Short mmCIF file of C-alpha atoms and ligand atoms in Angstrom, two decimals:
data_model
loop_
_atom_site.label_atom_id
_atom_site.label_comp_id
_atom_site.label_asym_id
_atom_site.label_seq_id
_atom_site.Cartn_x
_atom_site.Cartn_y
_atom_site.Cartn_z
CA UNK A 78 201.46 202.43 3.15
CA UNK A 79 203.56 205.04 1.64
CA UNK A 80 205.36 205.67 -1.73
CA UNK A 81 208.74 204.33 -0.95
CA UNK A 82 210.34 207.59 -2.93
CA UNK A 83 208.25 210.54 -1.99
CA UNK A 84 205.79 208.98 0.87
CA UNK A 85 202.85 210.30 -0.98
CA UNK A 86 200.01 208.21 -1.79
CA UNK A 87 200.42 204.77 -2.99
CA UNK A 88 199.18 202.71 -6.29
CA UNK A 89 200.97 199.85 -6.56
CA UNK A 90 202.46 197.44 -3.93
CA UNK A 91 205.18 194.94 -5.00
CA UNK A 92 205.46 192.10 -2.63
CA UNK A 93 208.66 190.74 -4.30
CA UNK A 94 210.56 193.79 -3.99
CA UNK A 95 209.32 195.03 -0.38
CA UNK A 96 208.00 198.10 -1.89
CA UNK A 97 205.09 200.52 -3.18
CA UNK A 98 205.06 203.36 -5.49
CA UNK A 99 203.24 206.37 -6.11
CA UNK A 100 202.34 206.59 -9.99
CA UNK A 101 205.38 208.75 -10.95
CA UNK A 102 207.59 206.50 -9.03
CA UNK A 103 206.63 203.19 -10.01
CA UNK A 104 206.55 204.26 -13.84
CA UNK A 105 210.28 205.20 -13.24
CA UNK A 106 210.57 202.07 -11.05
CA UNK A 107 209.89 200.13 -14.05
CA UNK A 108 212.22 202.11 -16.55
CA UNK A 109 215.28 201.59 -13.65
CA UNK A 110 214.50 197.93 -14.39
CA UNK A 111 214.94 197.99 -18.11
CA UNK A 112 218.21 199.65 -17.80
CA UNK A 113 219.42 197.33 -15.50
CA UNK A 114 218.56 194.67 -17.55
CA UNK A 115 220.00 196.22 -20.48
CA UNK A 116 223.20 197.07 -18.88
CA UNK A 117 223.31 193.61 -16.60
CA UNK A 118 223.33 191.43 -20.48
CA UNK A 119 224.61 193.78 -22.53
CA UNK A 120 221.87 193.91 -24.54
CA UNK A 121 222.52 197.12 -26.98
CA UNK A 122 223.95 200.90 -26.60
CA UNK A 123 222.69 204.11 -26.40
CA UNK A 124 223.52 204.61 -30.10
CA UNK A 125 222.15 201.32 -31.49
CA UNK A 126 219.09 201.15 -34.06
CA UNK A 127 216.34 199.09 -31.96
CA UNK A 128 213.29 196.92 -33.52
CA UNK A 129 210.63 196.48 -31.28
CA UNK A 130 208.49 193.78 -31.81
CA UNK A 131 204.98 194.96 -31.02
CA UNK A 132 202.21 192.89 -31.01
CA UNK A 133 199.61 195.36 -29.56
CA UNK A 134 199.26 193.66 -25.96
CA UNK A 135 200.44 195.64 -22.69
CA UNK A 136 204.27 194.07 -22.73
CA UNK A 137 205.52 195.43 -25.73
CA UNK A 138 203.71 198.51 -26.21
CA UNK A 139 204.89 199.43 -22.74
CA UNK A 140 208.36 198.50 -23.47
CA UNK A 141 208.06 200.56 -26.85
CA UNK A 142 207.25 203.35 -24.41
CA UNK A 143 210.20 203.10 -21.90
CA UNK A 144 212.78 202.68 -24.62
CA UNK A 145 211.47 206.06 -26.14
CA UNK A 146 210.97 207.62 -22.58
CA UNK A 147 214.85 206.20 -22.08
CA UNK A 148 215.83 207.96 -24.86
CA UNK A 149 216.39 204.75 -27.70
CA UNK A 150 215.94 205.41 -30.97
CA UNK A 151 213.34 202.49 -31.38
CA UNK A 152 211.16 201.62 -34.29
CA UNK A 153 208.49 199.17 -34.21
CA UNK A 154 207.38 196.21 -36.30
CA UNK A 155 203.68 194.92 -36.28
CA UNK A 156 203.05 191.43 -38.12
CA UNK A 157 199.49 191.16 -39.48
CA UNK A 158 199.20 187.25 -38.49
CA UNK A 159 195.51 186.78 -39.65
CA UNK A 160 193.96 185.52 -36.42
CA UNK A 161 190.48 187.05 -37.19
CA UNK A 162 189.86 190.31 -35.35
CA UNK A 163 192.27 189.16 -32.97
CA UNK A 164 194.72 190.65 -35.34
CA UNK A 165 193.31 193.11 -36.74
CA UNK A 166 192.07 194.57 -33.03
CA UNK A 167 195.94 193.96 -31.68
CA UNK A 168 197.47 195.69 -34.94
CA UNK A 169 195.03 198.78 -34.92
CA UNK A 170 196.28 199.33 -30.78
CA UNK A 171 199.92 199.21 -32.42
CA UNK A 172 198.83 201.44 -34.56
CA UNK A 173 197.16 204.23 -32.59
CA UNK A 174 200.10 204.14 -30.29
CA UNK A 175 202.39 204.56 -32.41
CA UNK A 176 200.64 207.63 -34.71
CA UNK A 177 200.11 209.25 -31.23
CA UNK A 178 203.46 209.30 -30.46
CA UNK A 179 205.06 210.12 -34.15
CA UNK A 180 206.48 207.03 -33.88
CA UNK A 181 207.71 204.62 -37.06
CA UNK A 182 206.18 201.63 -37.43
CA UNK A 183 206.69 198.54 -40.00
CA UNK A 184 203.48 196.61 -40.84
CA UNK A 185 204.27 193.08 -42.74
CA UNK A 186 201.12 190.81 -43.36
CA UNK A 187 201.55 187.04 -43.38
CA UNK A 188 198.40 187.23 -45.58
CA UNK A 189 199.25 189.67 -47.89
CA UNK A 190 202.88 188.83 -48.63
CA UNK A 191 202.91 185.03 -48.22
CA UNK A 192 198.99 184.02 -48.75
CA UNK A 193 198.46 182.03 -45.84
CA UNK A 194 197.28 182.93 -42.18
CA UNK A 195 198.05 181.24 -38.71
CA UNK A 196 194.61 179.51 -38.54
CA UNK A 197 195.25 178.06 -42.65
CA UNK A 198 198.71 177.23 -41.54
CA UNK A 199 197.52 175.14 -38.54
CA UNK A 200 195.25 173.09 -41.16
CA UNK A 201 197.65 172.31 -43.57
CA UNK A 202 200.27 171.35 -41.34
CA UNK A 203 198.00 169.84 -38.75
CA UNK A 204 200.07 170.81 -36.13
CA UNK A 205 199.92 173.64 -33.56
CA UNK A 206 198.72 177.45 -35.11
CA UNK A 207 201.63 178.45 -32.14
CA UNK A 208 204.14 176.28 -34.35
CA UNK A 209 203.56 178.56 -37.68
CA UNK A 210 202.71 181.24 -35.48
CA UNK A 211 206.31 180.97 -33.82
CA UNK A 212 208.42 179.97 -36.79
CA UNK A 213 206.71 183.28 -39.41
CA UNK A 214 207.50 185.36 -36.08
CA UNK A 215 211.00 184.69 -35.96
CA UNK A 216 211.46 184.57 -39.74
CA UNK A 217 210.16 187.64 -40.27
CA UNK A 218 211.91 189.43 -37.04
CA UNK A 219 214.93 188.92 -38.13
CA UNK A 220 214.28 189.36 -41.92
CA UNK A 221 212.97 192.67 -41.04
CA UNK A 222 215.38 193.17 -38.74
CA UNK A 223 218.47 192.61 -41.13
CA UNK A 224 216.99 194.66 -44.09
CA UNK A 225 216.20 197.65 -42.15
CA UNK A 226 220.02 197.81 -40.89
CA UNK A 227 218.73 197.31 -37.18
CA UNK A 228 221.23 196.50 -34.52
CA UNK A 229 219.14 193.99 -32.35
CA UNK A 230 215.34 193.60 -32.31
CA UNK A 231 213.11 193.38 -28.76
CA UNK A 232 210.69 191.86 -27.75
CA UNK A 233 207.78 192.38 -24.88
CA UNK A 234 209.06 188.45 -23.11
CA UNK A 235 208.71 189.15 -19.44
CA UNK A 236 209.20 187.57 -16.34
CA UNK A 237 206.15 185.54 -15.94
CA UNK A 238 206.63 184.38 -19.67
CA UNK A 239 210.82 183.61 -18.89
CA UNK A 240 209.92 181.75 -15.90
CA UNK A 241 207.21 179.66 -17.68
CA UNK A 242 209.23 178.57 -20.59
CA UNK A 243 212.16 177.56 -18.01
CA UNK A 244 209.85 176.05 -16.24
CA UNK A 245 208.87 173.89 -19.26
CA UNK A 246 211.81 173.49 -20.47
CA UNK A 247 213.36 172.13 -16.77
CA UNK A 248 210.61 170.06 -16.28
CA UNK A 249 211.35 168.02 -19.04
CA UNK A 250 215.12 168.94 -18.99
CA UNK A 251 215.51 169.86 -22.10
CA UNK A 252 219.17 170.42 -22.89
CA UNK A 253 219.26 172.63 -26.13
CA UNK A 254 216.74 174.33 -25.20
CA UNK A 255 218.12 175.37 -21.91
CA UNK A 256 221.07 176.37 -23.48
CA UNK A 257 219.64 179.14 -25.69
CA UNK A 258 217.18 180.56 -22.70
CA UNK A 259 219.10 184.11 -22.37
CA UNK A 260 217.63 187.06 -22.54
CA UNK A 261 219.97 188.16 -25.02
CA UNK A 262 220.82 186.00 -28.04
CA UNK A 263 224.45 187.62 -29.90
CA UNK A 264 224.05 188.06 -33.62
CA UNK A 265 225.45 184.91 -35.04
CA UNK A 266 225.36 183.59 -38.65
CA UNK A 267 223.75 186.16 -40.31
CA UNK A 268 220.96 186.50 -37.61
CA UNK A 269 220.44 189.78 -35.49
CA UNK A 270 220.70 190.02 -31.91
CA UNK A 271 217.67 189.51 -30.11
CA UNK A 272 217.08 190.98 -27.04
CA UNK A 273 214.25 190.54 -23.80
CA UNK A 274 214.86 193.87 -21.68
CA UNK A 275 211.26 193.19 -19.59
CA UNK A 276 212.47 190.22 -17.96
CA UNK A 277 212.91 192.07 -14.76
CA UNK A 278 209.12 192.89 -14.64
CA UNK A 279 205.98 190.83 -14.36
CA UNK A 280 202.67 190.62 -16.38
CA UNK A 281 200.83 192.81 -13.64
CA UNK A 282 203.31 195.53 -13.23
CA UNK A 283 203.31 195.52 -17.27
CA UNK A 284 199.53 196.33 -16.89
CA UNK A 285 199.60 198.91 -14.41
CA UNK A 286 202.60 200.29 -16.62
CA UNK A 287 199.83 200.94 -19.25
CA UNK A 288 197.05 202.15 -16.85
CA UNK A 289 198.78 204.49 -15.31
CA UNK A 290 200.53 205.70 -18.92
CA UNK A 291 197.73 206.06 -20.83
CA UNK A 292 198.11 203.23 -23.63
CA UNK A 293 195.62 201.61 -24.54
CA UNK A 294 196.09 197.81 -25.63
CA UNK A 295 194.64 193.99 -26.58
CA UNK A 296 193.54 192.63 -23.34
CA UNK A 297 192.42 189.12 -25.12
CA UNK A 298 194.23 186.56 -25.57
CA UNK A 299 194.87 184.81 -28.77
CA UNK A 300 192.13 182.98 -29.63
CA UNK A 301 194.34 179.91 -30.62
CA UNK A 302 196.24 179.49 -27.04
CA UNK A 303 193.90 177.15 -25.84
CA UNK A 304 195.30 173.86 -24.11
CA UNK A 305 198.99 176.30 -24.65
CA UNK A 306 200.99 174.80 -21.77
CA UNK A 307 202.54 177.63 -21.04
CA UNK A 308 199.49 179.54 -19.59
CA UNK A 309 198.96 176.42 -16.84
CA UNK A 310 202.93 176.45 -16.36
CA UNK A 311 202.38 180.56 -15.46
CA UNK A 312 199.17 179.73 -13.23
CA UNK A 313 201.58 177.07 -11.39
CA UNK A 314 204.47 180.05 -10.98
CA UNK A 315 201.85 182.28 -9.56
CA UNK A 316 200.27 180.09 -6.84
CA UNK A 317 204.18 179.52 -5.82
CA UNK A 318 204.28 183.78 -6.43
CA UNK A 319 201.74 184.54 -4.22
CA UNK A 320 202.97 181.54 -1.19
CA UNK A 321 206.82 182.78 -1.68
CA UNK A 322 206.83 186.40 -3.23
CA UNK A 323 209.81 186.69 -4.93
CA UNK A 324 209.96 183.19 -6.16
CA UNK A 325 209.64 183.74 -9.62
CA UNK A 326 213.02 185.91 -10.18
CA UNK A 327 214.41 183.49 -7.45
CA UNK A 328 214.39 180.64 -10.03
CA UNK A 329 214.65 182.79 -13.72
CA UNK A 330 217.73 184.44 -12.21
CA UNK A 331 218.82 181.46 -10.37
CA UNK A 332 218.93 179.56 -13.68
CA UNK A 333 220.92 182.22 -15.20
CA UNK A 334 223.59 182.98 -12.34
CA UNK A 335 224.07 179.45 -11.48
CA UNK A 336 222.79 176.92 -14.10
CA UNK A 337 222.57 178.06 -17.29
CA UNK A 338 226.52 178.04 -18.44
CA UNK A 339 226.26 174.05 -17.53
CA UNK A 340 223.89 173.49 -20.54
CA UNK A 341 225.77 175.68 -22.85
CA UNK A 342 228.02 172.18 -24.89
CA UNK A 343 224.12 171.39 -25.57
CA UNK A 344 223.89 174.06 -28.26
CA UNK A 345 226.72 173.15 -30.20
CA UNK A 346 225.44 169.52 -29.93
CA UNK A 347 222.25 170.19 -31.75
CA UNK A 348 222.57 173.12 -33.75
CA UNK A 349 226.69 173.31 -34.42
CA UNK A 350 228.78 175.05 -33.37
CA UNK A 351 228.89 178.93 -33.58
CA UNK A 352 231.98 178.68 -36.56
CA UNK A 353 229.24 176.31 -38.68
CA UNK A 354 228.18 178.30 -41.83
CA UNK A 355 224.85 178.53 -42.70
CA UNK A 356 224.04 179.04 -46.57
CA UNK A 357 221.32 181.36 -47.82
CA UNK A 358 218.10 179.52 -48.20
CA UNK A 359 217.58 179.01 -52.34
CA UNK A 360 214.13 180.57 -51.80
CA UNK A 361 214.58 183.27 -49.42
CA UNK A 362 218.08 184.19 -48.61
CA UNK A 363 217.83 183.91 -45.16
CA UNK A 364 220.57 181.66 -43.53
CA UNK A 365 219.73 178.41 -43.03
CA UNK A 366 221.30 174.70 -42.60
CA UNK A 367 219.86 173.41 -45.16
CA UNK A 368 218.79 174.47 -48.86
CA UNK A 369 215.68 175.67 -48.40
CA UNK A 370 214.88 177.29 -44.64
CA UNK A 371 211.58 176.25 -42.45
CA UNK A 372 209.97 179.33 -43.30
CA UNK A 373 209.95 178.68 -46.95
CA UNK A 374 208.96 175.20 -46.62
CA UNK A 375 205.83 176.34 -44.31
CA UNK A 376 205.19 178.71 -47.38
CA UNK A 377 204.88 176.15 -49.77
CA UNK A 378 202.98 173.82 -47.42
CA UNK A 379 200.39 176.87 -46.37
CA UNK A 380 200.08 179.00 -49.38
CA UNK A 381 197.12 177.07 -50.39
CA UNK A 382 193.48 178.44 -49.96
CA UNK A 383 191.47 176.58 -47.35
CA UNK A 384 188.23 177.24 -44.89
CA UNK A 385 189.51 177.99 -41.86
CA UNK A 386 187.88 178.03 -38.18
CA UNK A 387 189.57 180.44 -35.52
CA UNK A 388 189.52 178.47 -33.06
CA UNK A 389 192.22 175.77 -31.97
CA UNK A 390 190.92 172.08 -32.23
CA UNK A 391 191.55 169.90 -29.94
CA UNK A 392 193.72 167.68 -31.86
CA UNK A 393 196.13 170.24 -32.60
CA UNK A 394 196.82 171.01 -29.13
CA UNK A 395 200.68 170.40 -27.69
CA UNK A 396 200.17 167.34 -25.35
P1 AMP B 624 203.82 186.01 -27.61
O1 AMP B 624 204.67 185.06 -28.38
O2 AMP B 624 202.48 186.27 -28.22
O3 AMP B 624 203.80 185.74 -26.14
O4 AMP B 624 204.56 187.41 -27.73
C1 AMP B 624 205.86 187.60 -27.25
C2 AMP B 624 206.45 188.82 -27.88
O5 AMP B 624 206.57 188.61 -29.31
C3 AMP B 624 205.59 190.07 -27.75
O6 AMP B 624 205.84 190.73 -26.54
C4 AMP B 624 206.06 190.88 -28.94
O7 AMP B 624 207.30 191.50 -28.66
C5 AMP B 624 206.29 189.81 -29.99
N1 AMP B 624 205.08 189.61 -30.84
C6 AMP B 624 204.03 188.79 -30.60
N2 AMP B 624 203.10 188.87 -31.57
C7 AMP B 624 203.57 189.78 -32.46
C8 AMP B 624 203.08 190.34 -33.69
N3 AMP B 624 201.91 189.95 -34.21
N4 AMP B 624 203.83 191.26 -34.32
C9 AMP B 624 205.03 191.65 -33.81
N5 AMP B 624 205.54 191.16 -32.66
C10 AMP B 624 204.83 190.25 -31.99
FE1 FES B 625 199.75 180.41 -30.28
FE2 FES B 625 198.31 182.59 -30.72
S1 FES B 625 198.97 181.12 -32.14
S2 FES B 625 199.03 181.84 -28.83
ZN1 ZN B 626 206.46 208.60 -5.05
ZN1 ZN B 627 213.73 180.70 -47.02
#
């Protein structure tokens, strides 16, 4: 098999597309597919002041890369979300790539600025660490986001991590949550846009991406993901993958071409509609429909010292 650009030598083959690519040309292979998804959703200009989220695993350090490579000005913002030396191995790879490259990047611990971790906040809310671990996330994107005058903030979502959360989200129809599964989100109420520009690519072109590149990233997973359903929902997806290539973007862009617009009345249904005003949260500022916002209320729940365990008990797990 040959390099579908140049006919040299071969690295990569990719069933879904018909194709195979020499190392130069799959690299730029992959960059053609951020553009197009940029362009396809409108997800920011050339001129626009990016925040990539960067958690030290192959997806967004590699999208980091290919937004720089593209020519983006893109900065990048590390949270510190106290999983052991989970975090502290992910944050260091954010950090070598990112001193390597000259590149600015924001560092915000959960520990140090709010005194409570993801494990601690699992305990004293007994639910989920992925709950806390979600709701600091988002918090802090966008309160990083909005203070550092950034346009829209990215993250590393791709394909196989789209098609899984449809896939959850279909199986038990889940209305409002259908209705806000676009890879862009608008700025709206105070929050920034948010933008997905790898859902054209898959988990195993995003690790050849970083072979063949050079970068060097976390290839655990978080300790705490046990029993997610997420990971069996992407297992599923890639048995279908590998009997049907191509079935994966056959249903994510499926949803979105044909199905998505009929869930959009489910939005305004549970979280108002887009003229509702939010007021700033009495604790933090952020916007938020009621007087004091999740995040703050997760502070005050957390922000207690306990003895934690990294590890995710069994009771905690979604069912
Ligand atoms: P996950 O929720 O772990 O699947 O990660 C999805 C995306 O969220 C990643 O590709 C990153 O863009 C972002 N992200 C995850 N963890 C962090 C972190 N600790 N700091 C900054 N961004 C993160
Ligand atoms: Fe949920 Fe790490 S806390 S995967
Ligand atoms: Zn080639
Ligand atoms: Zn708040």
């Amino acid at each position: 098999m040959k390099c579908r650009v140049c006919k040299c030598h071969v690295v990569i083959e990719l069933r879904q597309h018909n194709s195979a690519f020499c190392a130069e040309h799959f690299l730029a292979f992959c960059r053609r597919q951020v553009e197009r998804a940029v362009d396809k959703f409108d997800m920011f200009r050339p001129d626009d002041k990016i925040l990539v989220a960067v958690s030290g695993g192959k997806d967004s350090l590699a999208l980091w890369d290919m937004l720089v490579e593209l020519g983006y000005d893109a900065d990048g913002l590390v949270i510190g979300l106290g999983i052991g030396e989970y975090s502290e191995a992910s944050t260091e790879f954010a950090r070598t790539f990112a001193r390597d490259r000259g590149l600015t990047l924001h560092e915000y611990s959960l520990d140090a600025e709010h005194g409570f971790t993801v494990p601690s906040a699992a305990q004293a809310t007994k639910r989920v660490p992925c709950s806390s671990c979600g709701l600091s996330k988002r918090h802090i994107f966008d309160s990083v986001a909005t203070s550092g005058g950034y346009d829209v903030i990215v993250t590393g979502h791709n394909l196989d991590d789209e098609a899984a959360v449809l896939f959850g989200n279909v199986s038990r129809w889940q209305r409002e949550y259908l209705a806000r599964q676009s890879p862009v989100l608008p700025a709206a109420n105070g929050f920034p846009r948010k933008a997905k520009p790898l859902v054209r690519l898959g988990e195993r072109e995003m690790a050849a991406y970083c072979v063949l590149s050079n970068i060097e990233y976390v290839v655990e997973e978080c300790p705490m993901a046990a029993g997610n359903k997420h990971l069996e929902y992407k297992g599923l997806l890639n048995d279908m993958e590998v009997a049907s290539p191509g079935a994966k973007h056959a249903f994510y862009f499926g949803f979105l071409d044909r199905a998505a617009d009929l869930f959009a009345s489910a939005q305004d249904e549970t979280s108002g509609s887009a003229e509702d005003v939010l007021s700033p949260c009495s604790v933090c500022g952020s916007p938020s429909s009621n007087d004091i916002c999740s995040f703050c209320k997760l502070v005050s729940l957390a922000a207690v010292p306990v003895e934690v365990e990294i590890t995710a008990r069994p009771d905690m797990i979604d069912k």
